[in-house]
Amino acid sequence: MLVGIVGKPNCGKSTLFKSITLANILIANYPFATIDPNKGFGHVSVPCADKDFNVQCNPRVGFCKDHVRFVPVEVIDVAGLVPGAHEGKGLGNKFLDDLNHADALIHVVDASGTTNERGEPIEGGHDPLKDVEFLEDEINQWMKGILMKAWERAARAAQQTHLEPFKLIAKQMGAFDVTEDLAKELLKKLNFGPEITKWTDDEIMTLIKTIRQTTKPIIIAANKMDLPGADVNLARLKEAYPGYAIIPISAESELALREAANKSLVSYKPGDDTFEIIGALSDAQKKGLEYIKSHVVEKYKGTGVQVLLNTAVFEMLKYMAIFPGGVNKLADSNGNVLPDCFLLRQGSTALDFAASIHTDLAQGFIRAIDVRTKKTLGKEHVLKNCDVVEIISSK
Ligand SMILES: Nc1nc2c(ncn2[C@@H]2O[C@H](COP(=O)(O)OP(=O)(O)O)[C@@H](O)[C@H]2O)c(=O)[nH]1
Ligand SMILES: [Mg+2]
């Protein structure tokens, strides 16, 4: 799973990326470094199962603090999109290509309205509502460009060879993981005519929008909530886009708090709705943190950054966290307690879980056990968030 951070220049993408990926790298325990400087690991958080068993876990990756388990999720900071990017304007197509691999997008909007559509400071303010439309339009246009590549010839050829429309769409949009099944499902809903060459431009755009919503769902991060006027724009955004998840955040505040926490100046973990100053601070540092407390953390019950990532992964992409464990012991052969926590699609069964650990486990699947209740679970049993599951397999 890969979450892409997008938005116009200077909306705060890199600040958000930095704050998300600045887990204390020592406790997060990554044995590898990413080569791409714009890619890194953030963490979604779930109540850790270790608490229910009165133990302290030892995560292989990620970390656990106060029985909150932080599970890694890959994120990418996609460089600024400007109007016309799909035509190669600004940094253009390379960055749109970066998006190809993302399963979901966080659209960072400068809710303070202090920068224009190219990210330049602006007197008198800019309406952030416009940013939402422009970004979706850019992505739609770009996807359409890909579909329309050699479209006329492909459509004609498909018609002559009686290739079914969904097969053509899957072929043209393969880069976005549009499978034949998905294309079939989407086209069934849209109910276009059977002759592909007669599809209108509007129909094609409707298809593109549907593909975009399915393969690149967008969550909106209303950033810079620490600045005056952002609260008014947040309310306007919510009113204008009722179907969207819109999360108020202050990326800069989160970054400051994580940095201070890593230096033991404050007691704070991502997602907390308060923090405590514990170290010796200069007057300027103290003032800065007090501002963050009164203008962000107390007002919005946190900086919003953890809520943002959790909402993207658990609500928008509909994942859940599952812990492998044993009824007789929760540790692996090295004595590490509950070392793993997997993110699986909601609706996954005990068999899906076995397969996600190892194909052998699935092939030899005998039964699963809910480690908390010790109840036997069959292949088709649908798991729920934070379950601890043992797989009994003949292989
Ligand atoms: N006040 C405020 N400024 C922010 C926030 N997040 C980012 N910024 C500032 O906005 C400017 C652009 O941020 P940056 O992350 O480089 O934007 P990018 O171009 O989208 O990557 C920088 O001066 C940041 O310090 C925030 O939450 N509050
Ligand atoms: Mg940047």
Coordinates of C-alpha atoms and ligand atoms in Angstrom, one line a residue:
M1 CA 0.0 0.0 0.0
L2 CA 1.3 3.4 -1.0
V3 CA -0.2 6.8 0.0
G4 CA 0.6 9.8 -2.2
I5 CA 0.8 13.3 -0.8
V6 CA -0.4 15.8 -3.5
G7 CA -1.3 19.5 -3.8
K8 CA -0.1 22.8 -5.2
P9 CA 3.3 24.2 -4.3
N10 CA 3.8 25.5 -0.8
C11 CA 0.6 24.0 0.6
G12 CA 2.8 22.0 3.1
K13 CA 3.3 18.6 1.4
S14 CA 7.0 18.2 2.4
T15 CA 6.3 19.4 5.9
L16 CA 3.5 16.8 6.2
F17 CA 5.8 14.1 4.7
K18 CA 8.5 15.0 7.0
S19 CA 6.3 15.0 10.1
I20 CA 4.7 11.7 9.1
T21 CA 8.0 9.9 8.4
L22 CA 9.8 11.4 11.4
A23 CA 9.1 8.5 13.7
N24 CA 12.0 8.0 16.0
I25 CA 13.9 5.9 13.5
L26 CA 15.6 3.9 16.2
I27 CA 12.4 2.7 17.8
A28 CA 10.8 2.2 14.4
N29 CA 13.6 -0.2 13.7
Y30 CA 13.9 -0.2 9.9
P31 CA 16.6 -2.4 8.6
F32 CA 16.7 -0.6 5.3
A33 CA 16.9 2.9 4.0
T34 CA 14.7 4.1 1.1
I35 CA 16.6 5.2 -2.0
D36 CA 14.0 7.7 -3.1
P37 CA 14.2 10.7 -0.8
N38 CA 10.5 11.4 -1.4
K39 CA 9.5 8.0 -0.2
G40 CA 9.3 6.9 3.4
F41 CA 7.3 5.2 6.1
G42 CA 4.5 6.7 8.1
H43 CA 2.5 4.8 10.7
V44 CA -1.2 4.1 11.2
S45 CA -2.1 3.5 14.8
V46 CA -4.4 0.9 16.5
P47 CA -4.9 -0.1 20.1
C48 CA -2.3 -2.7 20.6
A49 CA -3.4 -6.3 21.4
D50 CA -0.7 -6.6 23.9
K51 CA -2.7 -4.7 26.5
D52 CA -5.4 -7.4 26.6
F53 CA -2.8 -10.0 27.4
N54 CA -1.0 -7.9 30.0
V55 CA 2.3 -8.0 28.1
Q56 CA 4.5 -5.6 26.3
C57 CA 5.0 -6.3 22.6
N58 CA 8.3 -6.2 20.6
P59 CA 7.4 -5.0 17.1
R60 CA 9.6 -6.2 14.3
V61 CA 8.8 -2.9 12.4
G62 CA 7.0 0.2 13.6
F63 CA 6.7 0.7 17.3
C64 CA 4.4 0.5 20.3
K65 CA 3.9 3.3 22.8
D66 CA 1.5 3.3 25.8
H67 CA -0.1 0.2 24.1
V68 CA -0.8 2.1 20.9
R69 CA 0.7 0.1 18.0
F70 CA 2.1 2.1 15.1
V71 CA 2.1 0.0 11.9
P72 CA 4.2 1.2 8.9
V73 CA 2.6 2.5 5.7
E74 CA 4.6 3.7 2.8
V75 CA 4.1 7.4 1.7
I76 CA 5.4 9.4 -1.2
D77 CA 5.7 13.2 -1.4
V78 CA 4.7 14.0 -4.9
A79 CA 6.2 17.3 -6.1
G80 CA 3.8 20.3 -6.6
L81 CA 1.1 20.1 -9.1
V82 CA 0.2 23.3 -10.9
P83 CA -2.7 24.0 -13.3
G84 CA -1.8 22.5 -16.7
A85 CA 0.5 19.8 -15.2
H86 CA -1.1 17.2 -17.4
E87 CA 0.1 19.2 -20.4
G88 CA 3.6 19.2 -19.1
K89 CA 3.4 22.5 -17.3
G90 CA 5.5 23.0 -14.1
L91 CA 7.1 19.8 -13.1
G92 CA 4.5 18.0 -15.2
N93 CA 4.3 14.4 -16.2
K94 CA 7.1 12.9 -14.2
F95 CA 5.2 13.8 -11.1
L96 CA 1.9 12.6 -12.3
D97 CA 3.7 9.3 -13.1
D98 CA 4.8 9.2 -9.4
L99 CA 1.1 9.1 -8.6
N100 CA 0.6 5.9 -10.7
H101 CA 1.7 3.7 -7.9
A102 CA -0.4 5.4 -5.2
D103 CA -3.4 3.6 -3.8
A104 CA -4.8 6.7 -2.2
L105 CA -4.1 10.4 -2.2
I106 CA -3.8 12.9 0.5
H107 CA -4.7 16.2 -1.0
V108 CA -3.0 18.9 1.1
V109 CA -5.0 22.2 0.8
D110 CA -3.6 25.4 2.3
A111 CA -6.7 26.3 4.3
S112 CA -5.3 29.6 5.4
G113 CA -5.7 30.9 1.9
T114 CA -2.5 32.8 1.9
T115 CA -1.0 31.3 -1.3
N116 CA -2.4 31.4 -4.8
E117 CA -2.9 28.5 -7.2
R118 CA 0.9 28.4 -8.0
G119 CA 1.7 28.5 -4.3
E120 CA 2.9 32.2 -4.3
P121 CA 2.0 34.4 -1.4
I122 CA -1.0 36.5 -2.2
E123 CA -2.4 39.7 -0.8
G124 CA -6.1 39.5 0.1
G125 CA -6.3 35.8 0.2
H126 CA -7.0 32.9 -2.2
D127 CA -10.1 30.6 -2.0
P128 CA -8.9 27.1 -1.1
L129 CA -12.2 25.7 -2.5
K130 CA -10.7 26.3 -6.0
D131 CA -7.7 24.1 -5.2
V132 CA -9.9 21.0 -4.6
E133 CA -11.4 21.4 -8.1
F134 CA -8.2 22.1 -9.9
L135 CA -6.4 19.1 -8.5
E136 CA -9.1 16.7 -9.3
D137 CA -9.4 18.2 -12.8
E138 CA -5.6 17.8 -13.3
I139 CA -5.7 14.2 -12.3
N140 CA -8.8 13.4 -14.4
Q141 CA -7.3 15.1 -17.5
W142 CA -4.1 13.2 -17.0
M143 CA -5.9 9.9 -16.7
K144 CA -8.0 10.7 -19.7
G145 CA -4.8 11.5 -21.7
I146 CA -3.6 8.0 -21.0
L147 CA -6.9 6.4 -21.9
M148 CA -7.1 8.4 -25.1
K149 CA -3.6 7.4 -26.3
A150 CA -4.2 5.9 -29.7
W151 CA -7.8 5.6 -28.6
E152 CA -9.5 5.9 -32.0
R153 CA -7.5 3.2 -33.6
A154 CA -7.8 0.9 -30.5
A155 CA -11.6 1.5 -30.3
R156 CA -12.0 0.7 -34.0
A157 CA -9.8 -2.4 -33.8
A158 CA -11.7 -3.5 -30.7
Q159 CA -15.0 -3.2 -32.5
Q160 CA -13.8 -5.0 -35.6
T161 CA -12.4 -7.9 -33.6
H162 CA -15.4 -8.0 -31.3
L163 CA -13.3 -7.3 -28.2
E164 CA -15.6 -6.5 -25.4
P165 CA -15.3 -2.9 -24.1
F166 CA -14.3 -3.8 -20.6
K167 CA -11.3 -5.7 -22.0
L168 CA -10.2 -2.6 -24.0
I169 CA -10.5 -0.3 -20.9
A170 CA -8.5 -2.8 -18.8
K171 CA -5.8 -2.9 -21.4
Q172 CA -5.6 0.9 -21.9
M173 CA -5.7 1.6 -18.1
G174 CA -3.6 -1.3 -16.9
A175 CA -1.1 1.2 -15.4
F176 CA -3.8 2.1 -12.8
D177 CA -4.5 -1.5 -11.8
V178 CA -7.8 -1.5 -13.7
T179 CA -8.4 -5.2 -14.0
E180 CA -10.9 -6.7 -16.4
D181 CA -13.2 -7.4 -13.5
L182 CA -13.1 -3.8 -12.3
A183 CA -13.6 -2.4 -15.8
K184 CA -16.6 -4.8 -16.3
E185 CA -18.2 -3.7 -13.0
L186 CA -17.7 0.0 -13.7
L187 CA -19.0 -0.2 -17.2
K188 CA -22.0 -2.1 -16.1
K189 CA -23.0 0.7 -13.8
L190 CA -22.4 3.4 -16.4
N191 CA -24.4 1.5 -19.1
F192 CA -22.8 3.0 -22.2
G193 CA -23.8 1.8 -25.7
P194 CA -22.0 -1.3 -27.1
E195 CA -20.2 0.6 -29.9
I196 CA -17.1 2.0 -28.3
T197 CA -16.4 4.4 -31.2
K198 CA -19.7 6.1 -30.5
W199 CA -18.9 7.0 -26.8
T200 CA -19.1 10.7 -26.4
D201 CA -16.4 12.9 -24.8
D202 CA -18.7 13.4 -21.7
E203 CA -19.2 9.7 -21.4
I204 CA -15.5 9.1 -21.5
M205 CA -14.9 11.7 -18.8
T206 CA -17.6 10.1 -16.6
L207 CA -15.8 6.8 -17.0
I208 CA -12.4 8.4 -16.1
K209 CA -13.9 10.0 -13.0
T210 CA -15.3 6.7 -11.9
I211 CA -12.0 5.0 -12.4
R212 CA -10.2 7.8 -10.5
Q213 CA -12.5 7.6 -7.5
T214 CA -12.1 3.8 -7.4
T215 CA -8.3 3.6 -7.9
K216 CA -7.2 6.9 -6.4
P217 CA -9.6 7.9 -3.7
I218 CA -8.7 11.3 -2.2
I219 CA -8.8 12.5 1.4
I220 CA -8.4 16.3 2.0
A221 CA -6.0 17.6 4.5
A222 CA -7.0 21.1 5.4
N223 CA -3.5 22.3 6.4
K224 CA -2.1 25.4 8.2
M225 CA -5.0 25.3 10.7
D226 CA -2.7 27.3 13.1
L227 CA -3.1 30.4 10.9
P228 CA -6.0 32.9 11.3
G229 CA -8.9 32.4 9.0
A230 CA -8.2 28.7 8.4
D231 CA -11.2 27.7 10.6
V232 CA -13.6 29.7 8.4
N233 CA -12.2 28.1 5.3
L234 CA -12.5 24.6 6.9
A235 CA -16.2 25.1 7.5
R236 CA -16.6 26.3 3.9
L237 CA -14.7 23.3 2.5
K238 CA -16.9 20.9 4.5
E239 CA -20.0 22.6 3.3
A240 CA -18.9 22.7 -0.4
Y241 CA -17.7 19.0 -0.4
P242 CA -20.0 17.1 1.9
G243 CA -19.1 13.7 0.4
Y244 CA -15.4 14.1 1.2
A245 CA -13.3 13.2 4.3
I246 CA -11.8 16.6 5.2
I247 CA -9.4 16.5 8.1
P248 CA -8.0 19.7 9.7
I249 CA -4.3 19.5 10.3
S250 CA -1.3 21.6 11.1
A251 CA 1.7 19.7 9.6
E252 CA 4.1 22.3 11.0
S253 CA 2.8 21.7 14.6
E254 CA 3.1 18.0 14.2
L255 CA 6.7 18.3 13.0
A256 CA 7.6 20.6 15.9
L257 CA 6.0 18.2 18.4
R258 CA 7.7 15.1 17.0
E259 CA 11.1 16.8 16.9
A260 CA 10.6 18.0 20.5
A261 CA 9.5 14.5 21.6
N262 CA 12.5 12.9 20.0
K263 CA 14.7 15.3 22.1
S264 CA 12.7 14.5 25.2
L265 CA 11.5 18.1 25.5
V266 CA 7.9 17.1 25.5
S267 CA 5.9 14.0 26.2
Y268 CA 3.9 13.4 23.1
K269 CA 3.1 10.6 20.8
P270 CA 1.4 11.0 17.4
G271 CA -2.3 11.2 17.7
D272 CA -2.3 12.5 21.3
D273 CA -4.8 15.3 22.0
T274 CA -2.5 17.0 24.5
F275 CA 1.2 17.2 25.4
E276 CA 3.3 18.0 28.4
I277 CA 6.6 20.0 28.4
I278 CA 9.2 17.9 30.2
G279 CA 12.5 19.4 29.1
A280 CA 14.4 22.6 29.6
L281 CA 13.3 25.0 26.9
S282 CA 14.3 28.5 25.7
D283 CA 11.7 31.2 26.0
A284 CA 11.2 31.2 22.2
Q285 CA 10.7 27.4 22.2
K286 CA 8.3 27.6 25.1
K287 CA 6.3 30.3 23.4
G288 CA 6.1 28.3 20.2
L289 CA 4.9 25.2 21.9
E290 CA 2.3 27.2 23.9
Y291 CA 1.0 28.6 20.7
I292 CA 0.6 25.1 19.2
K293 CA -1.2 24.0 22.3
S294 CA -3.8 26.8 22.4
H295 CA -4.3 27.3 18.7
V296 CA -4.1 23.8 17.4
V297 CA -3.9 20.9 19.9
E298 CA -6.6 22.1 22.2
K299 CA -8.8 23.5 19.5
Y300 CA -8.7 20.5 17.2
K301 CA -8.0 17.8 19.8
G302 CA -4.5 17.2 18.3
T303 CA -2.6 18.2 15.2
G304 CA -4.8 16.0 13.0
V305 CA -1.9 14.3 11.2
Q306 CA -2.4 10.9 12.9
V307 CA -6.2 11.1 12.3
L308 CA -5.5 11.9 8.7
L309 CA -3.4 8.8 8.0
N310 CA -5.7 6.6 10.1
T311 CA -8.8 7.8 8.2
A312 CA -7.1 7.3 4.8
V313 CA -6.1 3.8 5.6
F314 CA -8.9 2.4 7.8
E315 CA -11.9 4.4 6.6
M316 CA -11.2 5.3 3.0
L317 CA -9.1 2.3 1.9
K318 CA -10.9 0.1 4.4
Y319 CA -8.0 -1.8 5.9
M320 CA -7.9 -3.4 9.3
A321 CA -5.0 -4.6 11.5
I322 CA -4.5 -8.3 12.4
F323 CA -2.0 -9.7 14.8
P324 CA -0.6 -13.2 14.3
G325 CA -0.4 -15.0 17.7
G326 CA -0.6 -18.4 19.3
V327 CA -3.0 -19.6 22.0
N328 CA -0.1 -21.1 24.0
K329 CA 2.4 -18.3 23.3
L330 CA 2.4 -14.8 21.9
A331 CA 6.1 -14.7 21.2
D332 CA 8.1 -15.9 18.2
S333 CA 11.2 -18.2 18.5
N334 CA 13.4 -15.3 19.5
G335 CA 11.1 -14.3 22.4
N336 CA 9.6 -11.3 20.6
V337 CA 6.0 -10.8 21.8
L338 CA 3.4 -10.1 19.1
P339 CA 6.2 -9.1 16.7
D340 CA 3.9 -8.6 13.7
C341 CA 0.8 -6.7 12.8
F342 CA -0.6 -7.0 9.3
L343 CA -2.8 -4.6 7.5
L344 CA -5.5 -6.5 5.5
R345 CA -8.5 -5.3 3.6
Q346 CA -11.7 -5.3 5.7
G347 CA -13.8 -8.4 4.8
S348 CA -10.6 -10.6 4.7
T349 CA -11.2 -14.1 6.0
A350 CA -9.0 -16.4 8.1
L351 CA -7.8 -18.0 4.9
D352 CA -6.9 -14.6 3.4
F353 CA -4.9 -13.9 6.5
A354 CA -3.1 -17.2 6.2
A355 CA -2.3 -16.5 2.6
S356 CA -1.0 -13.1 3.5
I357 CA 1.6 -14.7 5.8
H358 CA 2.6 -17.5 3.5
T359 CA 1.0 -19.4 0.6
D360 CA 2.0 -22.7 2.4
L361 CA -0.1 -21.7 5.4
A362 CA -3.1 -21.2 3.2
Q363 CA -2.6 -24.4 1.2
G364 CA -2.3 -26.5 4.4
F365 CA -5.0 -24.5 6.2
I366 CA -6.8 -26.7 8.8
R367 CA -8.4 -24.1 11.1
A368 CA -7.7 -20.7 12.7
I369 CA -8.2 -19.8 16.4
D370 CA -9.2 -16.5 17.9
V371 CA -6.5 -16.2 20.5
R372 CA -8.5 -13.9 22.8
T373 CA -11.6 -16.2 23.0
K374 CA -9.9 -19.5 22.0
K375 CA -12.7 -20.1 19.6
T376 CA -12.1 -22.1 16.4
L377 CA -12.6 -20.1 13.2
G378 CA -13.2 -21.7 9.8
K379 CA -11.7 -20.7 6.4
E380 CA -14.5 -18.3 5.6
H381 CA -14.6 -16.6 8.9
V382 CA -14.4 -12.8 8.4
L383 CA -11.8 -11.2 10.7
K384 CA -12.3 -7.9 12.5
N385 CA -9.9 -5.1 13.4
C386 CA -7.3 -5.9 16.0
D387 CA -8.1 -9.7 16.1
V388 CA -5.2 -11.9 17.3
V389 CA -5.3 -15.1 15.2
E390 CA -3.4 -18.4 15.2
I391 CA -3.4 -20.4 12.0
I392 CA -3.2 -24.2 12.3
S393 CA -1.8 -25.6 9.0
S394 CA -0.5 -29.0 7.8
K395 CA 2.3 -27.2 6.0
Ligands
LIG1 N1 1.7 28.1 9.5 C1 1.9 26.9 8.9 N2 2.8 26.8 7.9 C2 3.0 25.6 7.3 C3 2.4 24.5 7.7 N3 2.8 23.4 7.0 C4 3.7 24.0 6.1 N4 3.9 25.3 6.3 C5 4.8 26.2 5.7 O1 4.4 26.3 4.3 C6 5.6 26.5 3.5 C7 5.7 25.5 2.4 O2 5.8 24.2 3.0 P1 6.3 22.9 2.2 O3 6.1 21.8 3.1 O4 7.7 23.1 1.7 O5 5.3 22.9 1.0 P2 5.3 22.0 -0.4 O6 5.8 22.9 -1.5 O7 3.8 21.7 -0.6 O8 6.1 20.8 -0.1 C8 6.8 26.4 4.4 O9 7.2 27.7 4.8 C9 6.2 25.7 5.7 O10 6.9 26.0 6.8 C10 1.4 24.6 8.8 O11 0.8 23.6 9.3 N5 1.3 25.8 9.3
MG2 MG 7.7 20.1 -1.2

